[in-house]
mmCIF file of C-alpha atoms in Angstrom:
data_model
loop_
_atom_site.group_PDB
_atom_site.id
_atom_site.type_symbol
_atom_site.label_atom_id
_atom_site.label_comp_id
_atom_site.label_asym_id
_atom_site.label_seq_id
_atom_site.Cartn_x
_atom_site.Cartn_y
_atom_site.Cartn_z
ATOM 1 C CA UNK A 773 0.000 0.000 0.000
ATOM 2 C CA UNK A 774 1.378 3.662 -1.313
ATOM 3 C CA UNK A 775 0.373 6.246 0.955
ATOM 4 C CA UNK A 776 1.531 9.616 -0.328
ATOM 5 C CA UNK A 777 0.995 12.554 2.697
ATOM 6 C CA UNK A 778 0.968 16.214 1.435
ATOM 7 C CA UNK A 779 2.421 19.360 3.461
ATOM 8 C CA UNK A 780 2.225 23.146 2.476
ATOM 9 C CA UNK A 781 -0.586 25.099 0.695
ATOM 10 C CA UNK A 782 -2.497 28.240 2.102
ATOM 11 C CA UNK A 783 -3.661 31.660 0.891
ATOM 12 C CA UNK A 784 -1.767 34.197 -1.296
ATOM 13 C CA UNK A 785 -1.672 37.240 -2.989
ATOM 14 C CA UNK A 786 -0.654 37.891 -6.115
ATOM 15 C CA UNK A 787 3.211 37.657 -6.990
ATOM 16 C CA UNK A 788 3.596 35.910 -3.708
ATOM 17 C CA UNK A 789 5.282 31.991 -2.976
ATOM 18 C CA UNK A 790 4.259 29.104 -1.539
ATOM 19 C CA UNK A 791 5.673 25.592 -1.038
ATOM 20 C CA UNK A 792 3.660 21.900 -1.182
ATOM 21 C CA UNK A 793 5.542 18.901 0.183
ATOM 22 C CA UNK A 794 4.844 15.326 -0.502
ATOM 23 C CA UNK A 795 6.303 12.329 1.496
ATOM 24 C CA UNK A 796 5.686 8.601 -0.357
ATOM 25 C CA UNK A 797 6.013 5.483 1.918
ATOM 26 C CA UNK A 798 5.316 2.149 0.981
ATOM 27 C CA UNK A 799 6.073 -0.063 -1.564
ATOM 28 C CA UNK A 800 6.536 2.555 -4.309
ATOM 29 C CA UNK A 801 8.395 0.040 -6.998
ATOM 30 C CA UNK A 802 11.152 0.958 -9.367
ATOM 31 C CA UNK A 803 11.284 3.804 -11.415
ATOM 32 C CA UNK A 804 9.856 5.871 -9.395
ATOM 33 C CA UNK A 805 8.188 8.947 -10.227
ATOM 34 C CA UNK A 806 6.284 12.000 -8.801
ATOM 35 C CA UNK A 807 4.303 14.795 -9.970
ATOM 36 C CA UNK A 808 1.982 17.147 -8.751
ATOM 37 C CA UNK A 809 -1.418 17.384 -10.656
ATOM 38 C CA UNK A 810 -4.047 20.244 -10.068
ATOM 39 C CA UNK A 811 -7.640 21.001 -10.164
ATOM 40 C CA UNK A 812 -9.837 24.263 -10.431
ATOM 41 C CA UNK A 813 -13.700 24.385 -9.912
ATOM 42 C CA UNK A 814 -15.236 23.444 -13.150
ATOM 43 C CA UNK A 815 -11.837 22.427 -14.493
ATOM 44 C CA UNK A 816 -10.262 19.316 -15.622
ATOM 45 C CA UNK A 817 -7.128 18.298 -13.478
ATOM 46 C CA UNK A 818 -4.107 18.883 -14.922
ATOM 47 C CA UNK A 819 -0.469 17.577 -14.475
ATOM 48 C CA UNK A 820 1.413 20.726 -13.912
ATOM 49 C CA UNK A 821 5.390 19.342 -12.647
ATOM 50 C CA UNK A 822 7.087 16.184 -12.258
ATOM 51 C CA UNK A 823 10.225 14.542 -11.619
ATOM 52 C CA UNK A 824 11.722 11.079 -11.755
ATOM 53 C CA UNK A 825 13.169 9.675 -8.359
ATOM 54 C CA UNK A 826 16.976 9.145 -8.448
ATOM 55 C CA UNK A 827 17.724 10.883 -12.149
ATOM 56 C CA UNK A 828 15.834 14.031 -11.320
ATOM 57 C CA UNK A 829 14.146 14.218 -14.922
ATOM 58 C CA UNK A 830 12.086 17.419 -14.383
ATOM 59 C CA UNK A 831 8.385 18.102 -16.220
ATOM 60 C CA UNK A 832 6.377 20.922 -15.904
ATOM 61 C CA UNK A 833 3.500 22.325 -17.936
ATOM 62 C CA UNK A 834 3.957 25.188 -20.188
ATOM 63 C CA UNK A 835 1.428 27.347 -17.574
ATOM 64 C CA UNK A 836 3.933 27.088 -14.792
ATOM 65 C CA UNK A 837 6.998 26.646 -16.476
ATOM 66 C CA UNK A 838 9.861 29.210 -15.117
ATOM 67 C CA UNK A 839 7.805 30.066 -11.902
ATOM 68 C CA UNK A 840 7.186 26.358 -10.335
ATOM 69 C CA UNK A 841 10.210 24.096 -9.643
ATOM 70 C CA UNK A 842 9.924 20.844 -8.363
ATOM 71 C CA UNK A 843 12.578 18.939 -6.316
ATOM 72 C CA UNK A 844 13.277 15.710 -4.156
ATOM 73 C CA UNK A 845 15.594 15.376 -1.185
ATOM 74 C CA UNK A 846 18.553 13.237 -2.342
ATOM 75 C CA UNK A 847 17.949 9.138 -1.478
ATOM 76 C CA UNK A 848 14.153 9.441 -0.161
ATOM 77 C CA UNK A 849 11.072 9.390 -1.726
ATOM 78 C CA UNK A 850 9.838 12.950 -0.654
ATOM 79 C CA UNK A 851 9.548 16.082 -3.164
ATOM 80 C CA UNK A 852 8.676 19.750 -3.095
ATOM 81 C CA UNK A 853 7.242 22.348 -5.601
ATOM 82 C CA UNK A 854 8.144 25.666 -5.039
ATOM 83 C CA UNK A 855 5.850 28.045 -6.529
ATOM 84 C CA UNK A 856 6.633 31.738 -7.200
ATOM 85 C CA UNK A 857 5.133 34.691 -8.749
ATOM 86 C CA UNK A 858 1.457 32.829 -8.440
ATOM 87 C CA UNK A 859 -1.295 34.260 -10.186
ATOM 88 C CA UNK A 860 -4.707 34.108 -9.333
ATOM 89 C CA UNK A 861 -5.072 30.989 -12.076
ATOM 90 C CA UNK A 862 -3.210 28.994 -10.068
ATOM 91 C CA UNK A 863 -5.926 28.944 -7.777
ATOM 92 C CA UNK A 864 -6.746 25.191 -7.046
ATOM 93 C CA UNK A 865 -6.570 21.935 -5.366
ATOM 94 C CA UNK A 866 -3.210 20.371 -5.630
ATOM 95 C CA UNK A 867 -3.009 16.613 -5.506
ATOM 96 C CA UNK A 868 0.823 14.732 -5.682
ATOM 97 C CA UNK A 869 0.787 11.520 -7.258
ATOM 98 C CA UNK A 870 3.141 8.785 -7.401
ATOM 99 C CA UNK A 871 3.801 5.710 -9.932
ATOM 100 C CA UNK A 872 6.044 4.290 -12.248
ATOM 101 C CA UNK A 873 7.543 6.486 -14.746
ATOM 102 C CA UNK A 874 5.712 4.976 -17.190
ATOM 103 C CA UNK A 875 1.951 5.485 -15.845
ATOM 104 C CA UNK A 876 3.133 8.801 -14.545
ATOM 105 C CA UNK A 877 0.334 10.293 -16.976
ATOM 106 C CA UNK A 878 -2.428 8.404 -15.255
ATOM 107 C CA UNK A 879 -0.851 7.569 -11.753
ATOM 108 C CA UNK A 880 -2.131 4.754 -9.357
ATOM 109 C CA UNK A 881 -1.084 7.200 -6.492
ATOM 110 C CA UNK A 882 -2.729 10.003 -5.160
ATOM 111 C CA UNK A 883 -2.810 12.386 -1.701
ATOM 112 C CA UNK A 884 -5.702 13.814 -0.467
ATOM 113 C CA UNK A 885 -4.741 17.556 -1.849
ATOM 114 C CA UNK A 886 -4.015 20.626 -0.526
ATOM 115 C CA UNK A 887 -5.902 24.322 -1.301
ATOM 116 C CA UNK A 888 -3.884 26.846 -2.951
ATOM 117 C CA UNK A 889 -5.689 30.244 -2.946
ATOM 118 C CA UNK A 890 -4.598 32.937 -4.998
ATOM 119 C CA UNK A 891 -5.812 36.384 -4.566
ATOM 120 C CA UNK A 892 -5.305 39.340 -6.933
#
């Protein structure tokens, strides 16, 4: 049993930061990796960063690309996603997910999300 427990979110303004965390435990399997996915009211959810385990292969969507950067502490199974300059579209729940690098798309994996509010 995965069990992936999220850390961080909160409320906002404008041009300010926040940080999620994500901790995996469990038996995670081999290529490891994680993302972070997000969904707005009335929106589909969308995978906005990922990285793989071990390598540190780094995704992110062109919408957060430059302003989001995703890491993992060095030998455990744990990442972060620093977000900066947030806009008010950013506003949503944000779910980490965890599964082979393979089903990364469609992961097996999810935490219970976190609310990031963005105010303008």
């Amino acid at each position: 049993q995965v069990q992936l427990v999220e850390s961080g979110g909160g409320s906002v303004q404008a041009g300010g930061s926040l940080t999620l965390s994500c901790a995996a435990s469990g038996d995670t399997g081999s290529q490891l990796c994680m993302a972070w996915f997000r969904q707005a009211p009335g929106s589909e959810r969308e995978g906005v960063a990922g990285i793989y385990i071990g390598p540190g292969n780094t995704y992110y969507s062109d919408s957060v690309k430059g302003r989001f950067t995703i890491s993992h502490e060095k030998g455990k199974k744990s990442v972060r996603l620093q977000m900066n300059s947030l806009k008010p579209e950013d506003t949503a729940i944000y779910y980490c997910a965890a599964d082979s690098c393979a089903r990364i798309a469609t992961p097996k994996h999810w935490g219970q999300g976190v609310q990031v509010n963005v105010s303008s």
